[in-house]
Short mmCIF file of C-alpha atoms and ligand atoms in Angstrom, two decimals:
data_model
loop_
_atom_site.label_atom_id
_atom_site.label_comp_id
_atom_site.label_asym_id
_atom_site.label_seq_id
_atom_site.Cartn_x
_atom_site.Cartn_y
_atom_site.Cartn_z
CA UNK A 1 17.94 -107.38 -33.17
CA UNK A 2 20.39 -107.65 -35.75
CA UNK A 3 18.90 -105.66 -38.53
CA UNK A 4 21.06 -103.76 -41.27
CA UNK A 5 23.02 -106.25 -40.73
CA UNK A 6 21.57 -109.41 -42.71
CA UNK A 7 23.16 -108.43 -46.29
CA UNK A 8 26.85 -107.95 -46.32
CA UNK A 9 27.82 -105.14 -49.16
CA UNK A 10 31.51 -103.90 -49.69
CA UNK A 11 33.92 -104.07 -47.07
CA UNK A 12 31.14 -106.07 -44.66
CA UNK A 13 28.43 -102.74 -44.65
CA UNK A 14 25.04 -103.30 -45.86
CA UNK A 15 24.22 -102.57 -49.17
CA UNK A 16 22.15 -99.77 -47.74
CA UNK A 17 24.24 -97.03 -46.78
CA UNK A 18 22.05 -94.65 -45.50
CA UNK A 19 20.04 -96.98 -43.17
CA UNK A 20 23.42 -98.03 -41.55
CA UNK A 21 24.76 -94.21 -41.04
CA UNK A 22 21.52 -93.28 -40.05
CA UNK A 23 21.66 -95.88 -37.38
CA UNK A 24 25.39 -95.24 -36.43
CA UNK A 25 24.43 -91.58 -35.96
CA UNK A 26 21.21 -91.82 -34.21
CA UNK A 27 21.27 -90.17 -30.70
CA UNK A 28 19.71 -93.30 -28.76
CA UNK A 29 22.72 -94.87 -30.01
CA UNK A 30 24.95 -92.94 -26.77
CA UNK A 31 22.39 -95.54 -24.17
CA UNK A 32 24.42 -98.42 -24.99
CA UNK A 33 27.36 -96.86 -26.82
CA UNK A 34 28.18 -94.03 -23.81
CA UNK A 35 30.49 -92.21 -25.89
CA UNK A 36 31.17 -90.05 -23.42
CA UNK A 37 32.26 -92.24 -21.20
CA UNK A 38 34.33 -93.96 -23.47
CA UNK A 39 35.99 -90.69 -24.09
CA UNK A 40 36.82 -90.08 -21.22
CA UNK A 41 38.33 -93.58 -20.96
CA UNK A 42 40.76 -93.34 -23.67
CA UNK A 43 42.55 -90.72 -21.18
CA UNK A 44 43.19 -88.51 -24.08
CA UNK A 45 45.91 -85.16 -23.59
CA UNK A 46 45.34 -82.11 -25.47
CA UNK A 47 47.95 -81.75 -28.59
CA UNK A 48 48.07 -86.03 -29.06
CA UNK A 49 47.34 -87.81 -32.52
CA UNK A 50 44.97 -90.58 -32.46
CA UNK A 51 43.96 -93.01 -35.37
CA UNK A 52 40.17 -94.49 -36.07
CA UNK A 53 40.19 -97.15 -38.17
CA UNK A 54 36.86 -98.08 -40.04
CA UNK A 55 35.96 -94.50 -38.65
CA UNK A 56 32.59 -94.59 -40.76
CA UNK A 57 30.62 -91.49 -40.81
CA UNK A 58 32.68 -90.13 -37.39
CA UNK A 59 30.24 -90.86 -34.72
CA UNK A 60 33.19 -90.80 -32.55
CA UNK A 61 35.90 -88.89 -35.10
CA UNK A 62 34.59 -85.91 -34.24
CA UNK A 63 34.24 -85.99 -30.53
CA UNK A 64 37.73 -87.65 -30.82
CA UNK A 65 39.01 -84.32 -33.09
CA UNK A 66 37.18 -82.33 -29.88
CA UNK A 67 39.01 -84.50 -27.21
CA UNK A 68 42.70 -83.65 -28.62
CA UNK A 69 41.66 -80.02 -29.42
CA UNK A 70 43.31 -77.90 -32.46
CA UNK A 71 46.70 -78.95 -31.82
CA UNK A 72 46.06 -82.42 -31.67
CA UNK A 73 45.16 -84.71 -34.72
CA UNK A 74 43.09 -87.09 -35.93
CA UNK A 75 43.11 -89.79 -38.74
CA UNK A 76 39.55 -90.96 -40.02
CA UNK A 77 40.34 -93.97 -42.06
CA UNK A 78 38.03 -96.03 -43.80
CA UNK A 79 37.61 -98.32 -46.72
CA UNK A 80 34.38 -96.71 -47.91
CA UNK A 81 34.81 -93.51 -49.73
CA UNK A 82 31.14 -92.79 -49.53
CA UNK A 83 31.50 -92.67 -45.59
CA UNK A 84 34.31 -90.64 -45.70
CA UNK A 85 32.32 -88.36 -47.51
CA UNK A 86 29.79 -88.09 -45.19
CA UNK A 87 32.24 -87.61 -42.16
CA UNK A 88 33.71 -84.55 -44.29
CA UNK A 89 30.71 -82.91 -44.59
CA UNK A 90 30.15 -83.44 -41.06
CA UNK A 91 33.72 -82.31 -40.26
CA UNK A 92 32.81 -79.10 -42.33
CA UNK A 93 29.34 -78.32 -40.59
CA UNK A 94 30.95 -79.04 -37.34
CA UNK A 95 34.32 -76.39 -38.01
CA UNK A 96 36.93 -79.14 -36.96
CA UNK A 97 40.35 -78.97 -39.09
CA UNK A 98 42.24 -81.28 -36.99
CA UNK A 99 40.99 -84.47 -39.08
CA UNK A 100 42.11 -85.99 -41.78
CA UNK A 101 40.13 -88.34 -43.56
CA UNK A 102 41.96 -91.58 -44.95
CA UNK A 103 40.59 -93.68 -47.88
CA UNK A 104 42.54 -97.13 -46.46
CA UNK A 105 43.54 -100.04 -48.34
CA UNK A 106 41.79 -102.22 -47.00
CA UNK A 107 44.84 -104.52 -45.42
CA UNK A 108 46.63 -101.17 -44.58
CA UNK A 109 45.48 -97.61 -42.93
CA UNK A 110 48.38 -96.17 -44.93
CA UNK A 111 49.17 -93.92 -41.64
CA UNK A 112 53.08 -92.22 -40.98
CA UNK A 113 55.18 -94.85 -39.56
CA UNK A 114 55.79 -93.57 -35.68
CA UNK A 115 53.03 -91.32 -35.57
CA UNK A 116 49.78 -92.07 -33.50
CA UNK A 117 49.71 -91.84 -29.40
CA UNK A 118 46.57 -94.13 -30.06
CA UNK A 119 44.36 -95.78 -32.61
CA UNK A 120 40.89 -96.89 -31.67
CA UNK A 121 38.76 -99.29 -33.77
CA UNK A 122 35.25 -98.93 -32.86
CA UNK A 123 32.69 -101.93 -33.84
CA UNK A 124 34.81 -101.99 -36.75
CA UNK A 125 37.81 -105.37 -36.59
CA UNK A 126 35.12 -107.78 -37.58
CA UNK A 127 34.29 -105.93 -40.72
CA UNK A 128 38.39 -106.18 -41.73
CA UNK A 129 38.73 -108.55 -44.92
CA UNK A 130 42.73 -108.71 -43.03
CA UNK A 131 42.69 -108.02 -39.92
CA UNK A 132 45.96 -109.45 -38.44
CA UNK A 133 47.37 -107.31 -41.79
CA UNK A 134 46.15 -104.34 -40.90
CA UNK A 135 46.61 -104.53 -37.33
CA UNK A 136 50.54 -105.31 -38.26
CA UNK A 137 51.07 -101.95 -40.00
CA UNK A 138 48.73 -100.04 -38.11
CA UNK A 139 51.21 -101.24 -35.07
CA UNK A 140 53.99 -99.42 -37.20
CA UNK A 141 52.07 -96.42 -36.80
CA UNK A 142 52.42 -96.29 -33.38
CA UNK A 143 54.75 -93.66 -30.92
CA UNK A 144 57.02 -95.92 -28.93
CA UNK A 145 54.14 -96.12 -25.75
CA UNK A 146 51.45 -95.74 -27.96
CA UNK A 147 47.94 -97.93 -27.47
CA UNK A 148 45.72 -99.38 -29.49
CA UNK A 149 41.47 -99.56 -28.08
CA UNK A 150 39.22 -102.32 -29.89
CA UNK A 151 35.98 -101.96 -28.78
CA UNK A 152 34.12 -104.70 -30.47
CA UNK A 153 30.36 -106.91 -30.14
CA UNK A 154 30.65 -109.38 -26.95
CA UNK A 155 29.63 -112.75 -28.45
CA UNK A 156 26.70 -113.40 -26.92
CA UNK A 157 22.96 -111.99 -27.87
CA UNK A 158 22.35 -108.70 -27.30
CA UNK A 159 19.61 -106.53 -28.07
CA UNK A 160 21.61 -104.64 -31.26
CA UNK A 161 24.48 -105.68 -32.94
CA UNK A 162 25.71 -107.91 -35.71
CA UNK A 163 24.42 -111.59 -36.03
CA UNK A 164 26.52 -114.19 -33.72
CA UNK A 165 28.41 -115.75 -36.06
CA UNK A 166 30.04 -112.60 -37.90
CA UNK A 167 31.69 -111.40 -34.11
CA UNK A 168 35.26 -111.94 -33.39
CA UNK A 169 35.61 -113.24 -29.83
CA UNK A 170 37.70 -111.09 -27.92
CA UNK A 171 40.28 -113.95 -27.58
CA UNK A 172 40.96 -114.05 -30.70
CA UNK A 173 41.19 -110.67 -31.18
CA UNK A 174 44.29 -110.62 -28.57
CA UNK A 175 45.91 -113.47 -31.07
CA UNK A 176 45.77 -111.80 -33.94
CA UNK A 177 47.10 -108.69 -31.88
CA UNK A 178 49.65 -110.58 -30.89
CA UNK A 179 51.00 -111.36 -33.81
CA UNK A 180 51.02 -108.42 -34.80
CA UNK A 181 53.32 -107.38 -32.23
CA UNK A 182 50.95 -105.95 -29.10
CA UNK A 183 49.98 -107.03 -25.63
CA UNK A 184 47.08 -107.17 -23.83
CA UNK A 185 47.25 -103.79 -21.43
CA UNK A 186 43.83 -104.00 -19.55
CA UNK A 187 40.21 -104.39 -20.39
CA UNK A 188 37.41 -101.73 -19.15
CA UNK A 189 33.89 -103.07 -18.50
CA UNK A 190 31.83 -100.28 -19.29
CA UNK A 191 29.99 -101.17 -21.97
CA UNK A 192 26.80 -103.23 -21.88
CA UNK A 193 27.30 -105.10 -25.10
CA UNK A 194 31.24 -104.90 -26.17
CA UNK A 195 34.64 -105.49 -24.48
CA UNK A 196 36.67 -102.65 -24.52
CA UNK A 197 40.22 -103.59 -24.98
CA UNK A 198 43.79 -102.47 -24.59
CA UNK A 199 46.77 -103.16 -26.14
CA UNK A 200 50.19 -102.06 -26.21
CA UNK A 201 53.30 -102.52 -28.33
CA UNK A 202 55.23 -105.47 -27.28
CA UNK A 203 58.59 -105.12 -26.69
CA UNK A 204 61.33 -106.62 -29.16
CA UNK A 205 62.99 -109.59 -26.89
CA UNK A 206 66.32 -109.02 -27.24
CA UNK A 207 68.70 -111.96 -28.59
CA UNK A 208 71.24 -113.75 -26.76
CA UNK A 209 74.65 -111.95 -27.27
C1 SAM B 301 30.12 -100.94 -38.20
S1 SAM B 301 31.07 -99.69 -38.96
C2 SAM B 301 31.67 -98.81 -37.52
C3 SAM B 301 31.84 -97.34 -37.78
C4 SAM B 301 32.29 -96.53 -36.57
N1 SAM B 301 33.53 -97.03 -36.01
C5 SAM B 301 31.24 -96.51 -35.51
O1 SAM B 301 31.40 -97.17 -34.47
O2 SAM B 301 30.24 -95.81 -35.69
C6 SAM B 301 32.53 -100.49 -39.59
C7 SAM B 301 33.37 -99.62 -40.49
O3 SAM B 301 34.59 -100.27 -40.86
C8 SAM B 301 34.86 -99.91 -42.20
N2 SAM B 301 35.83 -100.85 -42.76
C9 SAM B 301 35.62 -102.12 -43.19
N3 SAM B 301 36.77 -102.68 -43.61
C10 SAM B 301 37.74 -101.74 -43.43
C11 SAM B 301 39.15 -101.73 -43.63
N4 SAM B 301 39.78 -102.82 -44.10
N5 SAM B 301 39.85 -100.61 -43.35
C12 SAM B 301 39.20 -99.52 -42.86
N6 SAM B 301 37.87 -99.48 -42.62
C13 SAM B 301 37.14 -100.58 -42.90
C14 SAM B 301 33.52 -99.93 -42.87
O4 SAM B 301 33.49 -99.27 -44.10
C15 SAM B 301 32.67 -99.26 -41.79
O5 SAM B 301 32.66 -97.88 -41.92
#
């Protein structure tokens, strides 16, 4: 079942909004997704700063903003200022003030060099117009020992999810991570339908003196 998905708008959503927040927000969405779980995955300390990039309408912003509590912080970016929208007002109804909601360029988060203990891309790399870009600078925004989680569609069928041939196989996901300066930590296999990855900056091989 690949619906929503057959008419690529801006920044690869479907021209209808609505239907495709409605369906990122749905409830029966946490059978396959297990946010929870995946939560509790990320390891996440009270008072840390975590990125989302192509955060949408915050299905898991906000339970991210929960997971690092007030004195922790979260960036929501996105490409879509209509979704960002929709995660403020959610944000509002919710009373969470540790996000901050990030209109992105596209090929850049535009995040504080330094900044994020983690940044987690949820469902979201094959939608990037740049990926290897954007995963460059978004490596720039990381603390020294600071991760990087792409969950993303496993490329075979599955019962929801994109159509085959827009999913990024999870090797070459690691390339393009690569490049942009991060290793392959570990994988989790929690998730019926994605790989859940992790990746951490590589370090800068020293030259020959
Ligand atoms: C399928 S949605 C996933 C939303 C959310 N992560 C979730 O799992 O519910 C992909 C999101 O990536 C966003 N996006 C696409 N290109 C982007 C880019 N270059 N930078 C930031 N966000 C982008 C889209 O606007 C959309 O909100």
């Amino acid at each position: 079942m690949a619906h929503g998905h057959s008419r690529p708008g801006r920044h690869g959503n479907p021209t209808d909004l609505a239907g495709m927040i409605k369906r990122q927000l749905d409830p029966k969405r946490a059978v396959w997704q297990k946010p929870v779980r995946v939560v509790d995955a990320l390891g996440l300390r009270r008072g840390q700063v975590v990125a989302e990039i192509g955060s949408g309408p915050g299905y898991f912003t906000l339970r991210l903003a929960r997971a690092v509590g007030p004195s922790g912080h979260v960036y929501a970016v996105d490409a879509e200022p209509t979704l960002l929208e929709v995660l403020r007002a959610r944000l509002r109804r919710a009373g969470l003030h540790n996000v901050t909601p990030v209109l992105g360029l596209g090929d850049d988060p535009l995040l504080p060099a330094g900044a994020c203990h983690l940044a987690v891309i949820v469902n979201a790399y094959h939608h990037f117009a740049d990926g290897p870009a954007l995963l460059r600078r978004l490596a720039r925004s990381l603390v020294p020992r600071g991760r990087v989680v792409n969950i993303d569609w496993d490329t075979r069928e599955t019962p929801v999810g994109p159509p085959l041939e827009r999913r990024i196989p999870s090797e070459a996901f690691v390339r393009d991570a690569r490049r942009a300066g991060l290793a392959l930590m570990g994988e989790r296999s929690l998730l019926p339908h994605q790989y859940f990855l992790v990746l951490g900056r590589r370090r800068a091989s020293r030259a020959p003196s």
